[in-house]
mmCIF file with all atom_site columns, C-alpha atoms in Angstrom:
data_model
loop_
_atom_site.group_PDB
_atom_site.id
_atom_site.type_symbol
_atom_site.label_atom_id
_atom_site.label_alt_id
_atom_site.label_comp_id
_atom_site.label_asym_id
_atom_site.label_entity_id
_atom_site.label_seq_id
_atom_site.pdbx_PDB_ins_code
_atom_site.Cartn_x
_atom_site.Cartn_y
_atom_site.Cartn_z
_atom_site.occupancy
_atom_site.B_iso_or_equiv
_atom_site.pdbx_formal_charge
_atom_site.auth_seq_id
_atom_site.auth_comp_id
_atom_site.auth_asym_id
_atom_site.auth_atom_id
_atom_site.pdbx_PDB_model_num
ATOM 1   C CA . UNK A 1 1   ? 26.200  9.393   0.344   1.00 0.00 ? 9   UNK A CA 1
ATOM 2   C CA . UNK A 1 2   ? 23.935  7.013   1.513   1.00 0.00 ? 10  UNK A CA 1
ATOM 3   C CA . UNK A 1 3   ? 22.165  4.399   -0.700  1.00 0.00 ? 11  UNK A CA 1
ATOM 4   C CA . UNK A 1 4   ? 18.268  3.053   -0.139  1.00 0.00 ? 12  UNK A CA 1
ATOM 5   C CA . UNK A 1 5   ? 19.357  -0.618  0.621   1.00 0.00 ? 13  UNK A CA 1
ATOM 6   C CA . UNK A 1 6   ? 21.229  0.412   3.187   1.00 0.00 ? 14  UNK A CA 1
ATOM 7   C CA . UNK A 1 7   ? 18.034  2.290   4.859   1.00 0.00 ? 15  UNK A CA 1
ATOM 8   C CA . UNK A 1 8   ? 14.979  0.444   3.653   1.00 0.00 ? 16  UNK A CA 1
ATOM 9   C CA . UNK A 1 9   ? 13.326  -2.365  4.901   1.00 0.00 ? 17  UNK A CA 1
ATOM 10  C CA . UNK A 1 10  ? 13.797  -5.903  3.456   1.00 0.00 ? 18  UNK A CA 1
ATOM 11  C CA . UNK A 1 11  ? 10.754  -7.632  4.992   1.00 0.00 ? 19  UNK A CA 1
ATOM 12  C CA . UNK A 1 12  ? 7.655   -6.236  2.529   1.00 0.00 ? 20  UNK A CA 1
ATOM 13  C CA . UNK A 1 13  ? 4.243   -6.749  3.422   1.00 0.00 ? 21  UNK A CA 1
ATOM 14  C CA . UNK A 1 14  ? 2.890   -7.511  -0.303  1.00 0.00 ? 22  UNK A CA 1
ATOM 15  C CA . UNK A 1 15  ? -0.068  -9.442  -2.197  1.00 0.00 ? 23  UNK A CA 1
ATOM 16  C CA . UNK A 1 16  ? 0.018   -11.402 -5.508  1.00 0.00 ? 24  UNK A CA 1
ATOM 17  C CA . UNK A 1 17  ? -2.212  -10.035 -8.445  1.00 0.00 ? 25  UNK A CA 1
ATOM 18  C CA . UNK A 1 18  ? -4.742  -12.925 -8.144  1.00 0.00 ? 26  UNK A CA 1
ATOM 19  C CA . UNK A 1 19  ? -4.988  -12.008 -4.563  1.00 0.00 ? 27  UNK A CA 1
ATOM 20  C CA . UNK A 1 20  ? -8.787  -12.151 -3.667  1.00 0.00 ? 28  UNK A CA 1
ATOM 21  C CA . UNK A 1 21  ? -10.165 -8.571  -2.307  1.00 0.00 ? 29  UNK A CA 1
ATOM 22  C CA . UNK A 1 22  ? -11.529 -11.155 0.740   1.00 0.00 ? 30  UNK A CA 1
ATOM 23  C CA . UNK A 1 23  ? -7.432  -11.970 1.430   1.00 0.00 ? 31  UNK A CA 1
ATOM 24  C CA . UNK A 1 24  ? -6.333  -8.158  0.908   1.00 0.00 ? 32  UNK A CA 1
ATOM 25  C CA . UNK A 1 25  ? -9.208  -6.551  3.155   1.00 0.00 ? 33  UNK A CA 1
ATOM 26  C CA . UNK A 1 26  ? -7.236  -9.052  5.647   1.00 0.00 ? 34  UNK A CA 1
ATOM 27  C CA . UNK A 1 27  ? -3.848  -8.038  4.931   1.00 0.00 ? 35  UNK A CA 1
ATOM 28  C CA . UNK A 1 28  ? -4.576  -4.812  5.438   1.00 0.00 ? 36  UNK A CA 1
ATOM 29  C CA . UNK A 1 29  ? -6.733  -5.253  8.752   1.00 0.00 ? 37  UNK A CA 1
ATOM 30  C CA . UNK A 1 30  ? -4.023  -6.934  10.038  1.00 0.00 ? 38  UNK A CA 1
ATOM 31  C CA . UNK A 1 31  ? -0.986  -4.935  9.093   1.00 0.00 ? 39  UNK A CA 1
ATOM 32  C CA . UNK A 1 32  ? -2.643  -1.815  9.340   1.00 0.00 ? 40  UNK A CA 1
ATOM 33  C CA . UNK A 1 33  ? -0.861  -0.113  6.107   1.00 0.00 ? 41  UNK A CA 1
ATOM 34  C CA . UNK A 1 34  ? -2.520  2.329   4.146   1.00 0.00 ? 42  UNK A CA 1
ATOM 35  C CA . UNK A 1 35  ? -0.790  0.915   0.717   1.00 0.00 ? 43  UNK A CA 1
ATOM 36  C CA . UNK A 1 36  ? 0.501   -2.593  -0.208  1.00 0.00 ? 44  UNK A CA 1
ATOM 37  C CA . UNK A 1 37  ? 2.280   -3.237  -3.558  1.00 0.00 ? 45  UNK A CA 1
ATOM 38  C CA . UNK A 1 38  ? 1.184   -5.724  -6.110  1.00 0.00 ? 46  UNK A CA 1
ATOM 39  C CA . UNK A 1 39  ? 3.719   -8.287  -7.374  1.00 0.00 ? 47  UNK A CA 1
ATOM 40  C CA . UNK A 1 40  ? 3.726   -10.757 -10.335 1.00 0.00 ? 48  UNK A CA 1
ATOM 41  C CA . UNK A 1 41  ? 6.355   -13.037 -9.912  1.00 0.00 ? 49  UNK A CA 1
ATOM 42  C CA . UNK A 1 42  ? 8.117   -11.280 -8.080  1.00 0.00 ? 50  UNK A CA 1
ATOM 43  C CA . UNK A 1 43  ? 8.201   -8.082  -10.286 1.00 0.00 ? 51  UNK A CA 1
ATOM 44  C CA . UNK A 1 44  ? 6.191   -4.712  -8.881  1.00 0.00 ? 52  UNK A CA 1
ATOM 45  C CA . UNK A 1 45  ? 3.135   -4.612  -11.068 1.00 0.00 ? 53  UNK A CA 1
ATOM 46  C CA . UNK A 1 46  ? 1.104   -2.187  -8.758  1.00 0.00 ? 54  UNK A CA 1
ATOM 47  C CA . UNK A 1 47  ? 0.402   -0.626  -5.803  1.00 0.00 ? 55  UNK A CA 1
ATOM 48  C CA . UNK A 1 48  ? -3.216  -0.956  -3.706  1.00 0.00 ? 56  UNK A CA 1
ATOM 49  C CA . UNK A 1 49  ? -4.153  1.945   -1.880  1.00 0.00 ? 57  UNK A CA 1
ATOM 50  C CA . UNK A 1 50  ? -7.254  2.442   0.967   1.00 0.00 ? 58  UNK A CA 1
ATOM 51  C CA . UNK A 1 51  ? -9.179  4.519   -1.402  1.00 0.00 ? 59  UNK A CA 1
ATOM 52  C CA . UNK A 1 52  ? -8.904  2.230   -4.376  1.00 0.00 ? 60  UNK A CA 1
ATOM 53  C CA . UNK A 1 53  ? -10.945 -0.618  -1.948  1.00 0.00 ? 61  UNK A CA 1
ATOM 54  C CA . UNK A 1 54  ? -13.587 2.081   -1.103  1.00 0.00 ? 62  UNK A CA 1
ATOM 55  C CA . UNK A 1 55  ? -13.832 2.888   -4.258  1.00 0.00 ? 63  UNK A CA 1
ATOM 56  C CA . UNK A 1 56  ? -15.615 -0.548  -5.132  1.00 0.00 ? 64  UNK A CA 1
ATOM 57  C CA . UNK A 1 57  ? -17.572 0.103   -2.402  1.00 0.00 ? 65  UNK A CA 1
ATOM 58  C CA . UNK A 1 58  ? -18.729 3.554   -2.962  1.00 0.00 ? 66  UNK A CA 1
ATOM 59  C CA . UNK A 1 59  ? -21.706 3.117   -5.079  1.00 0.00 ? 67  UNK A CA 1
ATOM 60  C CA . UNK A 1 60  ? -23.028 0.372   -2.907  1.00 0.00 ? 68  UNK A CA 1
ATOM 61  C CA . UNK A 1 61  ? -22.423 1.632   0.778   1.00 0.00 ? 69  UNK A CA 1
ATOM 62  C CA . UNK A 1 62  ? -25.025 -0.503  2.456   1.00 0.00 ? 70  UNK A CA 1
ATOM 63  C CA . UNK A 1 63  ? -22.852 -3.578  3.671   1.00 0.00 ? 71  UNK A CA 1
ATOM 64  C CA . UNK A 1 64  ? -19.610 -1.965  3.602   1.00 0.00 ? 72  UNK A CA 1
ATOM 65  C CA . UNK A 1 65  ? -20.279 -0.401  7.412   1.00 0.00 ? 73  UNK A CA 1
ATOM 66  C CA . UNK A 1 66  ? -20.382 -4.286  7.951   1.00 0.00 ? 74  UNK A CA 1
ATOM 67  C CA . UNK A 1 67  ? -16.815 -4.974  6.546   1.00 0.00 ? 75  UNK A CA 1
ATOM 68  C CA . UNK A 1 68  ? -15.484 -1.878  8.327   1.00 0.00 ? 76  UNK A CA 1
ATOM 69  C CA . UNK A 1 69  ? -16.444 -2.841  11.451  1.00 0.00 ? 77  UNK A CA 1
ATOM 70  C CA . UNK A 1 70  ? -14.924 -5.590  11.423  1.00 0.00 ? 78  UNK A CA 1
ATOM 71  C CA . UNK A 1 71  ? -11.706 -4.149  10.444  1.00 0.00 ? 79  UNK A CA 1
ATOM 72  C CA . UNK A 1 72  ? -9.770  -1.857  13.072  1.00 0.00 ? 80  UNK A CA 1
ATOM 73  C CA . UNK A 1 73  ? -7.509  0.004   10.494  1.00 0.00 ? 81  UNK A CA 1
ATOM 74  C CA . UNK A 1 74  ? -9.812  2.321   8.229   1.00 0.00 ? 82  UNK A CA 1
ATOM 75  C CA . UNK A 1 75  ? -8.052  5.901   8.208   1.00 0.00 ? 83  UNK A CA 1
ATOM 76  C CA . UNK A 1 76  ? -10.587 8.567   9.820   1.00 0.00 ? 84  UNK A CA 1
ATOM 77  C CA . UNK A 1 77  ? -10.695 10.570  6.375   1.00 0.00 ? 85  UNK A CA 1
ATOM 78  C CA . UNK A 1 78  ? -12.912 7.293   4.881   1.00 0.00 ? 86  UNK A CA 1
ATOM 79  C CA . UNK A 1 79  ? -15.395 7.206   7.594   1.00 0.00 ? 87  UNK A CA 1
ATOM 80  C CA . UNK A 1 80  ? -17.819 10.191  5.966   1.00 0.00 ? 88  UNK A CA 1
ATOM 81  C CA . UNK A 1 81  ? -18.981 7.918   3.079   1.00 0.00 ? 89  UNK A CA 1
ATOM 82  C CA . UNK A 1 82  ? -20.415 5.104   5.788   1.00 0.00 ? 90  UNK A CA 1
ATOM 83  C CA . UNK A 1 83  ? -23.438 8.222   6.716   1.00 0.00 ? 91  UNK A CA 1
ATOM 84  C CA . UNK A 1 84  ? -24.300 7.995   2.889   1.00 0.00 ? 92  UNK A CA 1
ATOM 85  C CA . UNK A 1 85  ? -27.508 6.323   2.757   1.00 0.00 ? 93  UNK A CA 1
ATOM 86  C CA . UNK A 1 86  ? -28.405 4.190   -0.347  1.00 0.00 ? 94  UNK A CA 1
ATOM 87  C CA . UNK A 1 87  ? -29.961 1.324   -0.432  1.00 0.00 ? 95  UNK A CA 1
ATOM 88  C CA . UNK A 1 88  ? -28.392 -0.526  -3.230  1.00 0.00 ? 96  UNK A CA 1
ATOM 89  C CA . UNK A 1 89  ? -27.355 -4.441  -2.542  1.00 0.00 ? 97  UNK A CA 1
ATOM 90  C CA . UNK A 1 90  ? -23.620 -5.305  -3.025  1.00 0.00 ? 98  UNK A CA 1
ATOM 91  C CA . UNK A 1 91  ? -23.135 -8.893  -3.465  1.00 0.00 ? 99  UNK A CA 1
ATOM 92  C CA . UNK A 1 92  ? -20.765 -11.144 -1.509  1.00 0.00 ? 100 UNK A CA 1
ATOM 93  C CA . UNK A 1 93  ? -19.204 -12.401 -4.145  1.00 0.00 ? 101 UNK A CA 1
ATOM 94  C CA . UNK A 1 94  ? -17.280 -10.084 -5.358  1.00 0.00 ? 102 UNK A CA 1
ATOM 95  C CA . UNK A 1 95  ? -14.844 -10.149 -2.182  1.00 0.00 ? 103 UNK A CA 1
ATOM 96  C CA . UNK A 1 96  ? -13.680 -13.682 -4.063  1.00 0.00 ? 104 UNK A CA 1
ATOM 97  C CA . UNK A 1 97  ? -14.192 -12.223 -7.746  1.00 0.00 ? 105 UNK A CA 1
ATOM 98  C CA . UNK A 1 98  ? -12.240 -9.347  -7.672  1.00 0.00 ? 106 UNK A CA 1
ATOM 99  C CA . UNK A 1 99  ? -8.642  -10.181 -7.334  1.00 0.00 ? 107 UNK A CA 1
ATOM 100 C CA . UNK A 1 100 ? -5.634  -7.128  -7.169  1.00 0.00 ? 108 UNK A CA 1
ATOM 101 C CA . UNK A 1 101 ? -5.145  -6.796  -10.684 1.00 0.00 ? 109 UNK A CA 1
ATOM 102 C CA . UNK A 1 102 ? -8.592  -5.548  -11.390 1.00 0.00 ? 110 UNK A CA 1
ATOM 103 C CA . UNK A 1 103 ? -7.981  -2.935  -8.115  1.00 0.00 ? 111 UNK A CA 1
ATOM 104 C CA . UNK A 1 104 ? -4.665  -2.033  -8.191  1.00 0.00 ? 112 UNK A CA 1
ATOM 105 C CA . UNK A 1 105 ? -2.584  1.269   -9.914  1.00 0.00 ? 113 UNK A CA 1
ATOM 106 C CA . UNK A 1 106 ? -0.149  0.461   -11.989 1.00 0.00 ? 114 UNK A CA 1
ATOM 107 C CA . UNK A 1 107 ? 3.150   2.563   -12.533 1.00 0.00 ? 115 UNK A CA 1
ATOM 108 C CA . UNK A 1 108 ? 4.151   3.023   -8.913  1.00 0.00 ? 116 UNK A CA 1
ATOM 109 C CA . UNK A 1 109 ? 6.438   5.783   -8.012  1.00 0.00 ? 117 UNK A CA 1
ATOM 110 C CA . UNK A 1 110 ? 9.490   3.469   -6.800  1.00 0.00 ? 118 UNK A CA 1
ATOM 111 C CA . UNK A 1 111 ? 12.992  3.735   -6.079  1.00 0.00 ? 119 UNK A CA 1
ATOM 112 C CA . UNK A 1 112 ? 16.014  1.203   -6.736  1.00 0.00 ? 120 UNK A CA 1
ATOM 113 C CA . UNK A 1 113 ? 17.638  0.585   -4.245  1.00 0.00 ? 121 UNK A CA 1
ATOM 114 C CA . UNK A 1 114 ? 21.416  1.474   -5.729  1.00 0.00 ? 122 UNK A CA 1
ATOM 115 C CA . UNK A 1 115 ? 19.794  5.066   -5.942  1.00 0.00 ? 123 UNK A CA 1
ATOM 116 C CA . UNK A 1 116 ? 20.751  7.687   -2.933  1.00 0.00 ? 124 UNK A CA 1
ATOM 117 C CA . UNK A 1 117 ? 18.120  8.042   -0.101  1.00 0.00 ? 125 UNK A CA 1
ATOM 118 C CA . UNK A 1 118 ? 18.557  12.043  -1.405  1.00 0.00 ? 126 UNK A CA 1
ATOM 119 C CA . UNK A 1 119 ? 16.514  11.236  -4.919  1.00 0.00 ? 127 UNK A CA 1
ATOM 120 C CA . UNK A 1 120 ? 14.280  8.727   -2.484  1.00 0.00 ? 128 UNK A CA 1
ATOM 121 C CA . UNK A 1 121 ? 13.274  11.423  -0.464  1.00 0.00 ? 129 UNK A CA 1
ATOM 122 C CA . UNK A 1 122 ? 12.942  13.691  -3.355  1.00 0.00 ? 130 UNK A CA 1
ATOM 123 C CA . UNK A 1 123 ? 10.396  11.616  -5.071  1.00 0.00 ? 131 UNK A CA 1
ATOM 124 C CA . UNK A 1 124 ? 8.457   10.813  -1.137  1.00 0.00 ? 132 UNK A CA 1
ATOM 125 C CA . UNK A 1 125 ? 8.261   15.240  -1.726  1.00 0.00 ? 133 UNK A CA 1
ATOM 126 C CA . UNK A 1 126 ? 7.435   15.928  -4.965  1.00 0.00 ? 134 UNK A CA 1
ATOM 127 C CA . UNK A 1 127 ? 4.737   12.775  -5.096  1.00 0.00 ? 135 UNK A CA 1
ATOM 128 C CA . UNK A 1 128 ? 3.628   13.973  -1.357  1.00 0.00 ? 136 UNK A CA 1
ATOM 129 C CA . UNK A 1 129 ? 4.216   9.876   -0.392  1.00 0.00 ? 137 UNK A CA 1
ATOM 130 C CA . UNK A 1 130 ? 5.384   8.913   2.909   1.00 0.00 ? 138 UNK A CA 1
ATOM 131 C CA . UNK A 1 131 ? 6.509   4.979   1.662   1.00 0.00 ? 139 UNK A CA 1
ATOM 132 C CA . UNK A 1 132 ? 7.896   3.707   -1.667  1.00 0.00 ? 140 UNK A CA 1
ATOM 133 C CA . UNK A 1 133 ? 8.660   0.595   -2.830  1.00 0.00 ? 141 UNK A CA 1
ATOM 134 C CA . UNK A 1 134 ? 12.342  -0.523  -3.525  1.00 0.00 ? 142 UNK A CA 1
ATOM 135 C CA . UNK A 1 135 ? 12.486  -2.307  -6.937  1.00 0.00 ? 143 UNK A CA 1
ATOM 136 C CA . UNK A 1 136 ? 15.878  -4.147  -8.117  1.00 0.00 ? 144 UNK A CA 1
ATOM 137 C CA . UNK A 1 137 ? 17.717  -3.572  -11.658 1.00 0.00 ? 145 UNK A CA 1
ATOM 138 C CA . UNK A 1 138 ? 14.945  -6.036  -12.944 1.00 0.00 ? 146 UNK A CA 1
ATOM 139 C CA . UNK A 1 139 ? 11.909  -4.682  -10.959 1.00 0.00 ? 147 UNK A CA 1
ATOM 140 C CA . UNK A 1 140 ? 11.528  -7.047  -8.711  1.00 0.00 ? 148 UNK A CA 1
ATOM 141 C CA . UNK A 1 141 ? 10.179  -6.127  -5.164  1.00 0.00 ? 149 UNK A CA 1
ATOM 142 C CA . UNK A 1 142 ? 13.328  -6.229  -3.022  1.00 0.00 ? 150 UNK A CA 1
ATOM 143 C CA . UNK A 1 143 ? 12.282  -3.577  0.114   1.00 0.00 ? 151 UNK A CA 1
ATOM 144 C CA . UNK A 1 144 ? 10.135  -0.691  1.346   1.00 0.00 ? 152 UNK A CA 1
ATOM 145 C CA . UNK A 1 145 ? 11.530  2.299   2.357   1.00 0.00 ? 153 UNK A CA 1
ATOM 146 C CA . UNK A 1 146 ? 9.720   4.615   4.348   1.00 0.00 ? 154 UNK A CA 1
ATOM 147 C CA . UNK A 1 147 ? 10.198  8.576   5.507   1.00 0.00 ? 155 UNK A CA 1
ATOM 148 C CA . UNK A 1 148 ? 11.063  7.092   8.973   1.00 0.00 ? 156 UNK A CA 1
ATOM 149 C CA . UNK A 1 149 ? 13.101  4.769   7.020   1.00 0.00 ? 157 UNK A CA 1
ATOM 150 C CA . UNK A 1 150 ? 15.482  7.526   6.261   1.00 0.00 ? 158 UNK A CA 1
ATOM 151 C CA . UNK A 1 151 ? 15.356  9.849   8.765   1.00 0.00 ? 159 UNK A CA 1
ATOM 152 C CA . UNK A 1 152 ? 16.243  7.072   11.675  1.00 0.00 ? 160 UNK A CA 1
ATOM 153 C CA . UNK A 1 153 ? 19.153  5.713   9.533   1.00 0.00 ? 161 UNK A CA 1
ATOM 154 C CA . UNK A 1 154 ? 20.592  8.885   8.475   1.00 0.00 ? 162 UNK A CA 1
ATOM 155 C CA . UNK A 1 155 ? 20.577  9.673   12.774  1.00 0.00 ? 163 UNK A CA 1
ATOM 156 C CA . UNK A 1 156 ? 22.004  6.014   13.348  1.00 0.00 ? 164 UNK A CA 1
ATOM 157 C CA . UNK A 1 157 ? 24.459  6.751   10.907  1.00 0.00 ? 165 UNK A CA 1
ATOM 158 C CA . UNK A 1 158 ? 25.483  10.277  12.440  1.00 0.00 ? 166 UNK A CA 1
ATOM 159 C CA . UNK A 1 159 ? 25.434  8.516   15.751  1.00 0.00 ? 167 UNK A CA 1
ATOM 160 C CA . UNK A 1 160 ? 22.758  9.934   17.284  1.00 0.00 ? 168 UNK A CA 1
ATOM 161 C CA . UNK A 1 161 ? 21.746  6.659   18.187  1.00 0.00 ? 169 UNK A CA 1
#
């Protein structure tokens, strides 16, 4: 069948684990992903995901309508906790002290990319994901392969385009 390197995508939008929460609120402002793996030398160490940023926020939600608005990619679903009311102070700071190892899951659902895109899209189901990252026999962060990912290739392939 078909194998994930030959469907995924090589060029992965990623951020180091010292990455300051001030550089990731960026990448993902700019990109406009809802998820961006963690890498330590390479090797996948974690995964960063929308809600894991608001969760830092969440107790303190009086400056973070501030940050969002100046950021054009927050998912709909996040914009009910900005019409909480609290006044609690959240210092600057911490968008320079907290770096993406202290935000970021660890144990991300990945596939290698010498599996089929059959057990790729498997996992994507059973984990309800639409994105995973594609790790190498020694973990390192080699490619992203999304649900589009696999359903234009397996079309290209069939010739349907």
């Amino acid at each position: 069948m078909y194998l994930v390197k030959e469907f995924m995508k090589k060029e992965v939008v990623y951020v180091e684990v010292s990455t300051t929460l001030r550089e990731i609120l960026k990448v993902f402002d700019k990109f406009k992903y809802h998820t961006l793996p963690v890498v330590d030398k390479k090797k996948l160490v974690g995964i960063i995901e929308w809600e894991d940023i608001f969760h830092i926020f969440k107790p303190h939600p009086k400056h973070i309508e501030e940050f969002i608005s100046r950021l054009t990619s927050v998912p709909k679903e996040f914009r009910e906790i900005f019409t909480i009311d609290l006044s609690l102070e959240i210092s600057p700071e911490i968008l320079n002290l907290c770096i993406a190892a202290d935000i970021m899951k660890t144990n991300p659902v990945v596939v290698n990319e010498n599996e089929e895109v059959s057990v790729a899209y498997e996992r994507m189901k059973k984990q309800n994901l639409n994105r995973l990252p594609v790790v190498d026999d020694e973990g390192n962060l080699v490619g992203i392969l999304s649900l589009l990912d696999i359903i234009f290739g397996i079309l290209e392939k069939k010739g349907f385009f």
